[in-house]
Short mmCIF file of C-alpha atoms in Angstrom, two decimals:
data_model
loop_
_atom_site.label_atom_id
_atom_site.label_comp_id
_atom_site.label_asym_id
_atom_site.label_seq_id
_atom_site.Cartn_x
_atom_site.Cartn_y
_atom_site.Cartn_z
CA MET T 745 116.59 104.01 85.63
CA PRO T 746 116.29 106.10 81.94
CA ALA T 747 118.58 109.22 81.71
CA GLU T 748 116.76 112.33 82.23
CA ALA T 749 116.13 114.37 79.23
CA ALA T 750 118.44 117.54 78.74
CA PRO T 751 116.67 120.72 79.89
CA LEU T 752 115.24 122.89 77.03
CA ARG T 753 117.77 125.87 75.99
CA ILE T 754 115.82 129.14 75.91
CA LEU T 755 117.33 132.63 75.09
CA VAL T 756 115.31 135.68 75.99
CA ALA T 757 116.14 138.73 74.14
CA ASP T 758 114.65 141.82 75.74
CA ASP T 759 116.26 145.02 76.79
CA GLU T 760 114.01 145.25 80.03
CA ARG T 761 116.32 143.83 82.45
CA ASN T 762 113.77 143.38 85.16
CA PHE T 763 111.49 141.57 82.71
CA THR T 764 114.26 139.22 81.49
CA GLN T 765 115.34 138.28 85.08
CA VAL T 766 111.40 137.34 85.92
CA LEU T 767 111.34 135.11 82.70
CA LYS T 768 114.63 133.61 83.60
CA MET T 769 113.46 132.73 87.07
CA GLU T 770 110.03 131.49 86.03
CA LEU T 771 111.10 129.50 83.05
CA GLY T 772 113.92 127.96 85.19
CA ARG T 773 111.21 126.86 87.72
CA GLU T 774 109.68 124.94 84.72
CA GLY T 775 113.14 123.01 84.29
CA CYS T 776 114.27 125.15 81.38
CA ALA T 777 118.14 126.56 81.00
CA VAL T 778 117.58 130.35 80.27
CA ASP T 779 120.03 132.75 79.09
CA VAL T 780 119.22 136.25 78.52
CA ALA T 781 120.35 139.04 75.92
CA ALA T 782 119.84 142.97 76.25
CA ASP T 783 119.62 143.57 72.55
CA GLY T 784 119.36 141.70 69.18
CA GLY T 785 123.27 141.92 68.56
CA GLU T 786 124.04 140.10 71.68
CA ALA T 787 121.16 137.57 70.99
CA LEU T 788 122.70 136.65 67.49
CA ARG T 789 126.32 136.36 68.95
CA LEU T 790 125.02 133.83 71.81
CA MET T 791 123.12 132.03 69.17
CA GLY T 792 126.38 131.86 67.12
CA GLY T 793 128.05 130.16 69.84
CA ALA T 794 125.39 127.80 71.35
CA GLU T 795 122.39 125.86 70.30
CA TYR T 796 118.90 126.94 71.65
CA ASP T 797 115.59 125.45 71.31
CA VAL T 798 113.53 128.69 71.62
CA LEU T 799 114.23 132.25 71.29
CA VAL T 800 111.68 134.43 73.20
CA LEU T 801 112.28 137.82 71.37
CA ASP T 802 111.18 141.29 71.82
CA LEU T 803 110.80 143.41 68.60
CA LYS T 804 111.73 146.67 69.97
CA MET T 805 115.32 146.87 71.18
CA PRO T 806 118.44 148.94 70.66
CA GLU T 807 121.28 148.32 68.15
CA VAL T 808 119.68 145.36 66.28
CA PRO T 809 115.91 145.37 66.34
CA GLY T 810 113.84 141.98 66.76
CA MET T 811 112.69 142.09 63.05
CA ASP T 812 116.19 142.10 61.87
CA VAL T 813 116.69 139.22 64.12
CA LEU T 814 114.10 137.20 62.68
CA ARG T 815 115.30 138.18 59.09
CA GLU T 816 118.74 136.76 60.05
CA ILE T 817 117.45 133.42 61.57
CA ARG T 818 115.08 132.80 58.77
CA SER T 819 118.45 132.03 56.65
CA TRP T 820 119.68 129.67 59.02
CA GLU T 821 119.35 125.88 58.44
CA ALA T 822 118.64 124.98 62.06
CA GLY T 823 117.89 128.16 64.14
CA PRO T 824 115.74 128.05 67.17
CA GLU T 825 111.93 128.27 67.11
CA VAL T 826 111.08 132.11 67.66
CA ILE T 827 108.23 133.25 69.96
CA VAL T 828 107.76 137.08 69.51
CA LEU T 829 106.87 138.80 72.93
CA THR T 830 106.42 142.30 72.85
CA GLY T 831 104.19 145.22 74.09
CA HIS T 832 104.08 147.10 70.94
CA ALA T 833 102.01 144.51 69.12
CA THR T 834 99.76 145.52 65.99
CA VAL T 835 97.96 143.28 63.43
CA ALA T 836 100.66 144.32 60.81
CA THR T 837 103.76 143.46 62.97
CA ALA T 838 102.13 140.06 64.03
CA ILE T 839 101.76 139.08 60.59
CA GLU T 840 105.13 140.23 59.23
CA ALA T 841 106.69 138.28 62.19
CA MET T 842 104.84 135.11 61.33
CA LYS T 843 105.74 135.43 57.69
CA LEU T 844 109.40 135.80 58.80
CA GLY T 845 108.93 132.37 60.62
CA ALA T 846 108.05 133.20 64.12
CA TYR T 847 106.29 130.17 65.77
CA ASP T 848 103.89 132.27 67.70
CA TYR T 849 103.10 135.64 68.96
CA LEU T 850 102.47 137.09 72.48
CA THR T 851 101.82 140.39 73.99
CA LYS T 852 103.25 141.74 77.21
CA PRO T 853 102.14 141.17 79.77
CA CYS T 854 101.56 137.57 79.45
CA LYS T 855 100.91 134.62 82.02
CA THR T 856 104.10 132.50 82.41
CA GLU T 857 102.22 129.31 82.06
CA GLU T 858 100.95 130.38 78.70
CA LEU T 859 104.55 131.14 77.65
CA ALA T 860 105.92 127.98 79.17
CA LEU T 861 103.40 125.88 77.29
CA LEU T 862 104.16 127.70 74.12
CA VAL T 863 108.02 127.18 74.55
CA ARG T 864 107.64 123.43 74.98
CA ARG T 865 105.49 123.21 71.96
CA ALA T 866 107.86 125.22 69.76
CA ALA T 867 110.89 123.19 71.05
CA GLU T 868 109.04 119.86 70.51
CA LYS T 869 108.86 121.09 66.85
CA ARG T 870 112.58 121.95 66.55
CA ARG T 871 114.46 119.41 68.39
CA LEU T 872 114.21 116.55 66.08
CA LEU T 873 114.98 118.60 63.11
CA ARG T 874 118.32 119.82 64.77
CA GLU T 875 119.19 116.59 65.98
CA ASN T 876 119.00 115.30 62.31
CA LEU T 877 121.28 118.32 61.09
CA ARG T 878 123.72 117.49 63.79
CA HIS T 879 124.20 113.93 62.45
CA ARG T 880 124.62 115.14 58.96
CA ALA T 881 127.11 117.72 60.01
CA ARG T 882 129.11 115.35 61.84
CA ALA T 883 129.09 112.89 58.99
CA GLY T 884 129.83 115.54 56.19
CA ARG T 885 132.28 117.85 57.82
CA ALA T 886 135.59 116.22 56.62
CA ASP T 887 133.99 116.35 53.00
CA ALA T 888 132.84 119.94 53.31
CA PHE T 889 136.28 121.23 54.23
CA PRO T 890 139.04 119.13 52.51
CA GLN T 891 141.48 122.03 52.84
CA ILE T 892 141.32 121.99 56.69
CA VAL T 893 143.12 118.91 57.95
CA THR T 894 143.01 118.47 61.75
CA GLN T 895 142.70 115.76 64.46
CA ASP T 896 142.46 118.48 67.22
CA PRO T 897 139.13 118.07 69.19
CA PRO T 898 138.49 121.73 69.40
CA MET T 899 139.14 122.27 65.66
CA GLY T 900 136.65 119.54 65.24
CA ALA T 901 134.05 121.68 66.94
CA VAL T 902 134.84 124.56 64.85
CA LEU T 903 134.29 122.65 61.76
CA GLU T 904 131.00 121.34 62.99
CA MET T 905 130.03 125.12 63.55
CA LEU T 906 131.34 126.09 60.07
CA VAL T 907 128.87 123.45 58.47
CA LYS T 908 126.19 125.42 60.09
CA ILE T 909 127.03 128.91 59.48
CA ALA T 910 128.63 128.66 55.82
CA PRO T 911 125.27 128.48 54.31
CA THR T 912 123.86 131.42 56.09
CA ASP T 913 124.57 135.12 55.03
CA SER T 914 125.53 136.29 58.56
CA ALA T 915 128.64 138.39 59.21
CA VAL T 916 131.32 136.17 61.04
CA LEU T 917 134.10 137.45 63.23
CA ILE T 918 137.05 134.88 63.34
CA GLN T 919 139.64 135.64 66.38
CA GLY T 920 142.89 134.07 66.95
CA GLU T 921 146.48 134.83 67.12
CA SER T 922 148.46 135.62 63.94
CA GLY T 923 149.33 132.67 61.93
CA THR T 924 146.55 130.25 63.30
CA GLY T 925 144.70 130.06 59.89
CA LYS T 926 141.89 132.76 60.13
CA GLU T 927 142.01 133.37 56.43
CA LEU T 928 141.80 129.75 55.73
CA VAL T 929 138.62 129.37 57.62
CA ALA T 930 137.25 132.66 55.96
CA HIS T 931 137.88 130.92 52.58
CA ALA T 932 136.35 127.77 53.73
CA ILE T 933 133.25 129.62 54.84
CA HIS T 934 132.99 131.22 51.36
CA GLN T 935 133.59 127.95 49.54
CA GLN T 936 130.67 126.42 51.26
CA SER T 937 128.40 129.23 51.05
CA GLN T 938 125.60 130.17 48.57
CA ARG T 939 128.13 132.74 47.17
CA HIS T 940 130.76 130.42 46.31
CA ASP T 941 130.49 131.19 42.65
CA GLY T 942 131.15 135.09 43.49
CA PRO T 943 134.49 136.57 44.34
CA PHE T 944 136.43 136.21 47.48
CA VAL T 945 138.13 139.39 48.14
CA VAL T 946 140.66 139.85 50.88
CA LEU T 947 142.09 143.09 52.45
CA ASN T 948 144.51 143.25 55.41
CA CYS T 949 143.21 146.56 57.24
CA GLY T 950 146.25 146.95 59.37
CA ALA T 951 148.78 147.16 56.47
CA LEU T 952 147.51 150.41 54.99
CA GLN T 953 147.27 154.03 55.99
CA GLU T 954 143.75 155.33 56.50
CA THR T 955 143.67 157.44 53.22
CA VAL T 956 144.85 154.53 51.18
CA LEU T 957 142.35 152.07 53.06
CA GLU T 958 139.63 154.35 52.33
CA SER T 959 140.29 154.36 48.59
CA GLU T 960 141.04 150.54 48.50
CA LEU T 961 137.62 149.82 50.04
CA PHE T 962 135.41 152.40 48.35
CA GLY T 963 137.34 153.19 45.31
CA HIS T 964 137.79 156.72 43.95
CA GLU T 965 136.99 159.00 41.25
CA LYS T 966 139.34 160.53 38.63
CA GLY T 967 140.88 163.66 40.18
CA ALA T 968 139.64 163.01 43.73
CA PHE T 969 143.35 163.41 44.91
CA THR T 970 146.55 163.83 43.73
CA GLY T 971 147.52 160.91 41.55
CA ALA T 972 144.14 159.73 41.12
CA VAL T 973 144.58 159.86 37.19
CA ALA T 974 141.74 157.29 36.69
CA ALA T 975 138.58 156.10 38.05
CA LYS T 976 139.07 152.84 40.38
CA PRO T 977 136.52 150.54 41.76
CA GLY T 978 136.82 149.52 45.34
CA LEU T 979 136.98 146.30 47.13
CA PHE T 980 133.11 146.45 47.87
CA GLU T 981 132.46 146.76 44.21
CA LEU T 982 134.80 144.01 43.46
CA ALA T 983 133.16 141.63 46.10
CA ASP T 984 129.70 142.46 44.80
CA GLY T 985 127.66 139.14 45.01
CA GLY T 986 130.52 137.38 46.87
CA THR T 987 132.34 137.70 50.03
CA LEU T 988 134.72 140.36 51.52
CA PHE T 989 137.33 139.34 53.99
CA LEU T 990 138.47 142.27 56.27
CA ASP T 991 141.58 140.87 57.84
CA GLU T 992 142.87 142.88 61.21
CA ILE T 993 139.66 144.95 61.38
CA GLY T 994 140.67 145.83 64.91
CA GLU T 995 143.34 148.30 63.27
CA VAL T 996 140.57 150.22 61.61
CA SER T 997 140.58 154.00 62.76
CA PRO T 998 137.24 155.54 64.28
CA ALA T 999 136.57 157.54 61.08
CA MET T 1000 136.74 154.63 59.09
CA GLN T 1001 134.64 152.52 61.41
CA ILE T 1002 131.80 154.94 60.64
CA ARG T 1003 131.93 154.55 57.02
CA LEU T 1004 132.32 150.77 57.29
CA LEU T 1005 129.15 150.64 59.65
CA ARG T 1006 127.11 152.51 57.04
CA VAL T 1007 127.88 150.23 54.12
CA ILE T 1008 127.66 147.03 55.97
CA GLU T 1009 124.00 148.29 57.31
CA THR T 1010 122.78 149.76 54.16
CA GLY T 1011 125.02 148.21 51.31
CA ARG T 1012 125.50 151.81 50.04
CA PHE T 1013 128.37 153.98 49.62
CA PHE T 1014 130.13 156.67 47.67
CA ARG T 1015 133.60 156.47 46.10
CA VAL T 1016 136.12 158.79 47.12
CA GLY T 1017 135.33 162.09 45.42
CA GLY T 1018 132.19 160.54 44.11
CA VAL T 1019 128.61 162.00 43.72
CA ARG T 1020 126.77 158.78 42.79
CA GLU T 1021 125.80 156.53 45.51
CA ARG T 1022 126.66 152.95 44.69
CA THR T 1023 124.97 149.68 45.89
CA VAL T 1024 126.53 146.28 46.56
CA ASP T 1025 125.38 142.65 48.00
CA VAL T 1026 128.40 141.61 49.97
CA ARG T 1027 128.84 139.14 52.78
CA ILE T 1028 131.25 140.36 55.37
CA LEU T 1029 133.81 138.24 57.22
CA SER T 1030 136.27 139.74 59.62
CA ALA T 1031 139.36 138.68 61.43
CA THR T 1032 141.42 139.98 64.36
CA ASN T 1033 144.20 139.03 66.63
CA LYS T 1034 142.67 141.40 69.34
CA ASP T 1035 139.89 141.12 71.75
CA LEU T 1036 137.25 143.61 70.11
CA ARG T 1037 134.94 143.38 73.09
CA LYS T 1038 137.98 144.91 75.22
CA LEU T 1039 138.55 147.66 72.57
CA VAL T 1040 134.84 148.39 72.56
CA GLU T 1041 134.92 148.85 76.43
CA ALA T 1042 138.14 151.02 75.88
CA GLY T 1043 135.98 153.06 73.49
CA THR T 1044 138.53 152.53 70.53
CA PHE T 1045 136.10 150.41 68.58
CA ARG T 1046 132.45 151.19 67.82
CA GLN T 1047 129.81 148.82 69.66
CA ASP T 1048 127.44 149.30 66.89
CA LEU T 1049 130.09 148.18 64.34
CA TYR T 1050 131.17 145.30 66.59
CA TYR T 1051 127.39 143.88 66.66
CA ARG T 1052 127.48 144.13 62.81
CA VAL T 1053 130.79 142.31 62.16
CA ALA T 1054 130.38 139.89 65.15
CA MET T 1055 126.82 138.37 64.48
CA ILE T 1056 128.71 134.93 64.69
#
Protein backbone atom coordinates (compact mmCIF):
# COMPACT_ATOMS: atom_id res chain seq x y z
CA MET A 1 0.00 0.00 0.00
CA PRO A 2 1.32 3.53 -0.72
CA ALA A 3 2.46 5.59 2.26
CA GLU A 4 -0.01 8.16 3.48
CA ALA A 5 0.86 11.77 2.71
CA ALA A 6 2.04 13.84 5.65
CA PRO A 7 -0.69 16.08 7.09
CA LEU A 8 -0.63 19.74 6.17
CA ARG A 9 1.06 21.82 8.86
CA ILE A 10 -0.99 24.91 9.66
CA LEU A 11 -0.22 27.78 12.02
CA VAL A 12 -3.13 29.92 13.22
CA ALA A 13 -2.07 33.31 14.64
CA ASP A 14 -4.88 35.14 16.39
CA ASP A 15 -5.25 36.66 19.87
CA GLU A 16 -8.83 35.38 20.28
CA ARG A 17 -8.20 32.11 22.11
CA ASN A 18 -11.68 30.62 21.66
CA PHE A 19 -11.56 31.33 17.94
CA THR A 20 -8.15 29.69 17.49
CA GLN A 21 -9.27 26.60 19.41
CA VAL A 22 -12.32 26.23 17.17
CA LEU A 23 -10.13 26.53 14.06
CA LYS A 24 -7.65 24.03 15.49
CA MET A 25 -10.42 21.52 16.10
CA GLU A 26 -12.17 22.03 12.75
CA LEU A 27 -9.00 22.00 10.64
CA GLY A 28 -7.83 18.98 12.63
CA ARG A 29 -10.95 17.16 11.50
CA GLU A 30 -9.87 17.96 7.94
CA GLY A 31 -6.62 16.07 8.59
CA CYS A 32 -4.38 19.09 9.25
CA ALA A 33 -1.75 19.37 12.01
CA VAL A 34 -2.51 22.74 13.60
CA ASP A 35 -0.49 24.93 15.98
CA VAL A 36 -1.71 28.23 17.39
CA ALA A 37 -0.01 31.50 18.31
CA ALA A 38 -1.53 34.26 20.39
CA ASP A 39 0.37 37.09 18.66
CA GLY A 40 2.68 37.88 15.77
CA GLY A 41 5.87 37.53 17.79
CA GLU A 42 4.99 34.02 18.89
CA ALA A 43 4.04 33.14 15.30
CA LEU A 44 7.44 34.28 13.99
CA ARG A 45 9.25 32.27 16.67
CA LEU A 46 7.26 29.12 15.84
CA MET A 47 7.96 29.55 12.14
CA GLY A 48 11.64 30.00 12.91
CA GLY A 49 11.79 26.54 14.43
CA ALA A 50 9.42 24.57 12.21
CA GLU A 51 8.13 24.43 8.66
CA TYR A 52 4.48 25.30 8.04
CA ASP A 53 2.56 24.97 4.81
CA VAL A 54 0.04 27.71 5.59
CA LEU A 55 -0.21 30.57 8.08
CA VAL A 56 -3.74 31.74 8.92
CA LEU A 57 -3.05 35.26 10.17
CA ASP A 58 -5.12 37.87 11.97
CA LEU A 59 -4.02 41.43 11.18
CA LYS A 60 -4.94 43.01 14.50
CA MET A 61 -2.83 41.46 17.27
CA PRO A 62 -0.81 42.75 20.24
CA GLU A 63 3.00 43.04 20.30
CA VAL A 64 3.67 42.30 16.60
CA PRO A 65 0.72 43.09 14.27
CA GLY A 66 -0.20 40.85 11.37
CA MET A 67 1.07 43.29 8.73
CA ASP A 68 4.52 43.24 10.36
CA VAL A 69 4.47 39.44 10.22
CA LEU A 70 3.58 39.60 6.52
CA ARG A 71 6.44 42.03 5.83
CA GLU A 72 8.87 39.73 7.64
CA ILE A 73 7.73 36.60 5.80
CA ARG A 74 8.03 38.41 2.47
CA SER A 75 11.84 38.37 2.85
CA TRP A 76 11.95 34.59 3.47
CA GLU A 77 12.89 32.39 0.57
CA ALA A 78 10.36 29.69 1.44
CA GLY A 79 7.97 30.85 4.12
CA PRO A 80 4.42 29.56 4.39
CA GLU A 81 1.57 30.74 2.23
CA VAL A 82 -0.50 33.25 4.17
CA ILE A 83 -4.27 33.50 4.43
CA VAL A 84 -5.27 36.75 6.12
CA LEU A 85 -8.29 36.27 8.34
CA THR A 86 -9.69 39.27 10.16
CA GLY A 87 -12.82 40.97 11.37
CA HIS A 88 -11.32 44.38 10.67
CA ALA A 89 -11.34 44.20 6.89
CA THR A 90 -11.24 47.16 4.57
CA VAL A 91 -10.45 47.35 0.89
CA ALA A 92 -7.19 49.12 1.74
CA THR A 93 -5.95 46.44 4.14
CA ALA A 94 -6.98 43.68 1.74
CA ILE A 95 -4.98 45.26 -1.08
CA GLU A 96 -1.98 45.89 1.17
CA ALA A 97 -2.03 42.30 2.44
CA MET A 98 -2.11 40.93 -1.11
CA LYS A 99 0.75 43.22 -2.15
CA LEU A 100 2.78 41.86 0.78
CA GLY A 101 2.33 38.35 -0.56
CA ALA A 102 -0.81 37.02 1.13
CA TYR A 103 -2.33 34.12 -0.81
CA ASP A 104 -5.89 35.20 -0.09
CA TYR A 105 -8.06 37.19 2.28
CA LEU A 106 -11.12 36.15 4.34
CA THR A 107 -13.21 38.02 6.87
CA LYS A 108 -14.52 36.75 10.17
CA PRO A 109 -16.83 34.99 10.63
CA CYS A 110 -16.13 32.57 7.81
CA LYS A 111 -17.20 29.04 6.96
CA THR A 112 -14.73 26.37 8.05
CA GLU A 113 -15.26 24.49 4.79
CA GLU A 114 -14.31 27.58 2.79
CA LEU A 115 -11.18 28.12 4.89
CA ALA A 116 -10.16 24.45 4.66
CA LEU A 117 -10.45 24.52 0.86
CA LEU A 118 -8.37 27.70 0.71
CA VAL A 119 -5.76 26.17 3.02
CA ARG A 120 -5.36 23.13 0.75
CA ARG A 121 -5.04 25.28 -2.37
CA ALA A 122 -2.41 27.47 -0.69
CA ALA A 123 -0.48 24.44 0.58
CA GLU A 124 -0.53 22.86 -2.86
CA LYS A 125 1.20 25.95 -4.26
CA ARG A 126 3.88 25.99 -1.55
CA ARG A 127 4.89 22.39 -0.94
CA LEU A 128 6.75 21.75 -4.17
CA LEU A 129 8.73 24.97 -3.80
CA ARG A 130 9.76 24.14 -0.24
CA GLU A 131 10.74 20.58 -1.12
CA ASN A 132 13.04 21.88 -3.84
CA LEU A 133 14.57 24.35 -1.40
CA ARG A 134 15.25 21.60 1.16
CA HIS A 135 17.11 19.60 -1.50
CA ARG A 136 19.23 22.63 -2.38
CA ALA A 137 19.90 23.34 1.30
CA ARG A 138 21.06 19.79 2.00
CA ALA A 139 23.32 19.88 -1.04
CA GLY A 140 24.78 23.30 -0.34
CA ARG A 141 25.09 23.58 3.44
CA ALA A 142 28.71 22.35 3.60
CA ASP A 143 29.82 24.92 1.02
CA ALA A 144 27.77 27.67 2.64
CA PHE A 145 29.45 27.44 6.06
CA PRO A 146 32.98 26.08 5.58
CA GLN A 147 34.09 27.61 8.90
CA ILE A 148 31.73 25.27 10.83
CA VAL A 149 33.01 21.70 10.75
CA THR A 150 30.80 19.07 12.36
CA GLN A 151 29.65 15.46 12.07
CA ASP A 152 27.00 15.91 14.75
CA PRO A 153 23.44 15.34 13.38
CA PRO A 154 21.83 18.08 15.54
CA MET A 155 24.44 20.57 14.30
CA GLY A 156 23.68 19.42 10.76
CA ALA A 157 20.07 20.41 11.41
CA VAL A 158 21.30 23.79 12.68
CA LEU A 159 23.26 24.32 9.45
CA GLU A 160 20.14 23.53 7.40
CA MET A 161 18.27 26.16 9.40
CA LEU A 162 21.08 28.69 8.87
CA VAL A 163 20.83 28.22 5.10
CA LYS A 164 17.18 29.30 5.35
CA ILE A 165 17.50 32.20 7.77
CA ALA A 166 20.80 33.78 6.73
CA PRO A 167 19.40 35.48 3.57
CA THR A 168 16.53 37.04 5.54
CA ASP A 169 16.72 40.20 7.63
CA SER A 170 15.12 38.60 10.69
CA ALA A 171 16.47 39.13 14.19
CA VAL A 172 17.97 35.87 15.47
CA LEU A 173 18.50 34.75 19.06
CA ILE A 174 21.25 32.14 19.55
CA GLN A 175 21.06 30.28 22.87
CA GLY A 176 23.65 27.95 24.33
CA GLU A 177 26.21 27.46 27.06
CA SER A 178 29.41 29.52 27.11
CA GLY A 179 32.02 28.24 24.67
CA THR A 180 29.61 26.43 22.32
CA GLY A 181 30.28 28.72 19.34
CA LYS A 182 27.41 31.23 19.41
CA GLU A 183 29.54 34.02 17.93
CA LEU A 184 30.79 31.64 15.21
CA VAL A 185 27.18 30.92 14.24
CA ALA A 186 26.34 34.66 14.25
CA HIS A 187 29.32 35.41 12.00
CA ALA A 188 28.29 32.62 9.63
CA ILE A 189 24.78 34.08 9.38
CA HIS A 190 26.24 37.50 8.55
CA GLN A 191 28.60 36.11 5.90
CA GLN A 192 25.74 34.38 4.08
CA SER A 193 23.34 37.32 4.38
CA GLN A 194 22.61 40.13 1.96
CA ARG A 195 24.62 42.33 4.35
CA HIS A 196 27.87 40.36 3.97
CA ASP A 197 29.65 43.36 2.44
CA GLY A 198 28.65 45.48 5.44
CA PRO A 199 30.25 45.53 8.90
CA PHE A 200 29.89 42.76 11.49
CA VAL A 201 30.10 44.46 14.90
CA VAL A 202 30.30 42.52 18.18
CA LEU A 203 29.49 43.71 21.70
CA ASN A 204 29.54 41.65 24.91
CA CYS A 205 26.72 43.25 26.89
CA GLY A 206 27.70 41.44 30.09
CA ALA A 207 31.23 42.83 30.18
CA LEU A 208 30.32 46.52 30.58
CA GLN A 209 28.67 48.68 33.22
CA GLU A 210 25.36 50.26 32.18
CA THR A 211 26.73 53.78 31.60
CA VAL A 212 29.63 52.46 29.52
CA LEU A 213 27.29 50.12 27.60
CA GLU A 214 25.00 53.03 26.73
CA SER A 215 27.91 55.05 25.34
CA GLU A 216 29.27 52.05 23.43
CA LEU A 217 25.92 51.28 21.80
CA PHE A 218 24.64 54.77 21.04
CA GLY A 219 27.79 56.91 21.08
CA HIS A 220 28.13 60.25 22.83
CA GLU A 221 28.63 63.92 22.09
CA LYS A 222 31.55 66.01 23.29
CA GLY A 223 31.01 67.08 26.90
CA ALA A 224 28.18 64.61 27.51
CA PHE A 225 29.95 63.41 30.68
CA THR A 226 33.29 63.73 32.43
CA GLY A 227 35.98 62.47 30.11
CA ALA A 228 33.95 62.91 26.90
CA VAL A 229 36.55 65.18 25.28
CA ALA A 230 35.33 64.41 21.76
CA ALA A 231 32.23 63.09 20.03
CA LYS A 232 32.20 59.35 19.43
CA PRO A 233 29.88 57.25 17.23
CA GLY A 234 28.33 54.19 18.85
CA LEU A 235 28.24 50.62 17.63
CA PHE A 236 24.78 51.05 16.10
CA GLU A 237 26.26 53.71 13.81
CA LEU A 238 29.34 51.61 13.07
CA ALA A 239 27.11 48.63 12.16
CA ASP A 240 24.89 50.67 9.81
CA GLY A 241 24.23 48.61 6.68
CA GLY A 242 25.51 45.46 8.38
CA THR A 243 24.98 43.31 11.45
CA LEU A 244 25.23 44.04 15.17
CA PHE A 245 25.84 40.98 17.36
CA LEU A 246 24.77 41.53 20.99
CA ASP A 247 26.40 38.79 23.04
CA GLU A 248 24.97 37.98 26.51
CA ILE A 249 21.90 40.15 25.91
CA GLY A 250 20.32 38.62 29.01
CA GLU A 251 22.65 40.79 31.13
CA VAL A 252 21.18 44.09 29.88
CA SER A 253 19.51 46.23 32.58
CA PRO A 254 15.77 47.08 32.40
CA ALA A 255 16.55 50.74 31.60
CA MET A 256 18.85 49.78 28.75
CA GLN A 257 16.27 47.29 27.48
CA ILE A 258 13.87 50.18 26.86
CA ARG A 259 16.45 52.03 24.74
CA LEU A 260 17.33 48.88 22.84
CA LEU A 261 13.68 48.18 22.11
CA ARG A 262 13.15 51.62 20.60
CA VAL A 263 16.13 51.51 18.26
CA ILE A 264 15.34 47.94 17.17
CA GLU A 265 11.72 48.90 16.44
CA THR A 266 12.40 52.22 14.72
CA GLY A 267 16.07 52.30 13.73
CA ARG A 268 16.26 55.71 15.47
CA PHE A 269 18.17 56.88 18.54
CA PHE A 270 20.08 59.75 20.14
CA ARG A 271 23.71 59.75 21.16
CA VAL A 272 24.32 60.29 24.88
CA GLY A 273 24.07 64.06 25.33
CA GLY A 274 22.87 64.48 21.75
CA VAL A 275 19.92 66.47 20.40
CA ARG A 276 19.93 65.17 16.80
CA GLU A 277 18.07 61.93 16.14
CA ARG A 278 20.08 59.43 14.10
CA THR A 279 18.80 56.65 11.83
CA VAL A 280 20.48 53.33 11.08
CA ASP A 281 19.71 50.13 9.15
CA VAL A 282 21.08 47.25 11.22
CA ARG A 283 20.27 43.54 11.50
CA ILE A 284 20.29 42.36 15.11
CA LEU A 285 21.74 39.01 16.12
CA SER A 286 21.78 38.20 19.85
CA ALA A 287 23.16 35.46 22.04
CA THR A 288 22.72 34.34 25.63
CA ASN A 289 23.63 31.47 27.89
CA LYS A 290 20.39 32.05 29.83
CA ASP A 291 16.79 31.07 29.16
CA LEU A 292 15.27 34.44 28.19
CA ARG A 293 11.74 33.07 28.41
CA LYS A 294 12.28 32.35 32.10
CA LEU A 295 13.68 35.86 32.56
CA VAL A 296 10.54 37.24 30.91
CA GLU A 297 8.38 35.20 33.28
CA ALA A 298 10.45 36.49 36.22
CA GLY A 299 9.95 40.08 35.05
CA THR A 300 13.66 40.84 34.56
CA PHE A 301 13.58 40.87 30.76
CA ARG A 302 10.99 42.79 28.76
CA GLN A 303 8.55 40.61 26.84
CA ASP A 304 8.29 43.07 23.93
CA LEU A 305 12.08 43.18 23.57
CA TYR A 306 12.19 39.38 23.67
CA TYR A 307 9.73 39.24 20.76
CA ARG A 308 11.94 41.64 18.78
CA VAL A 309 15.27 39.85 19.29
CA ALA A 310 13.88 36.28 19.14
CA MET A 311 11.99 36.34 15.84
CA ILE A 312 14.03 33.21 15.01
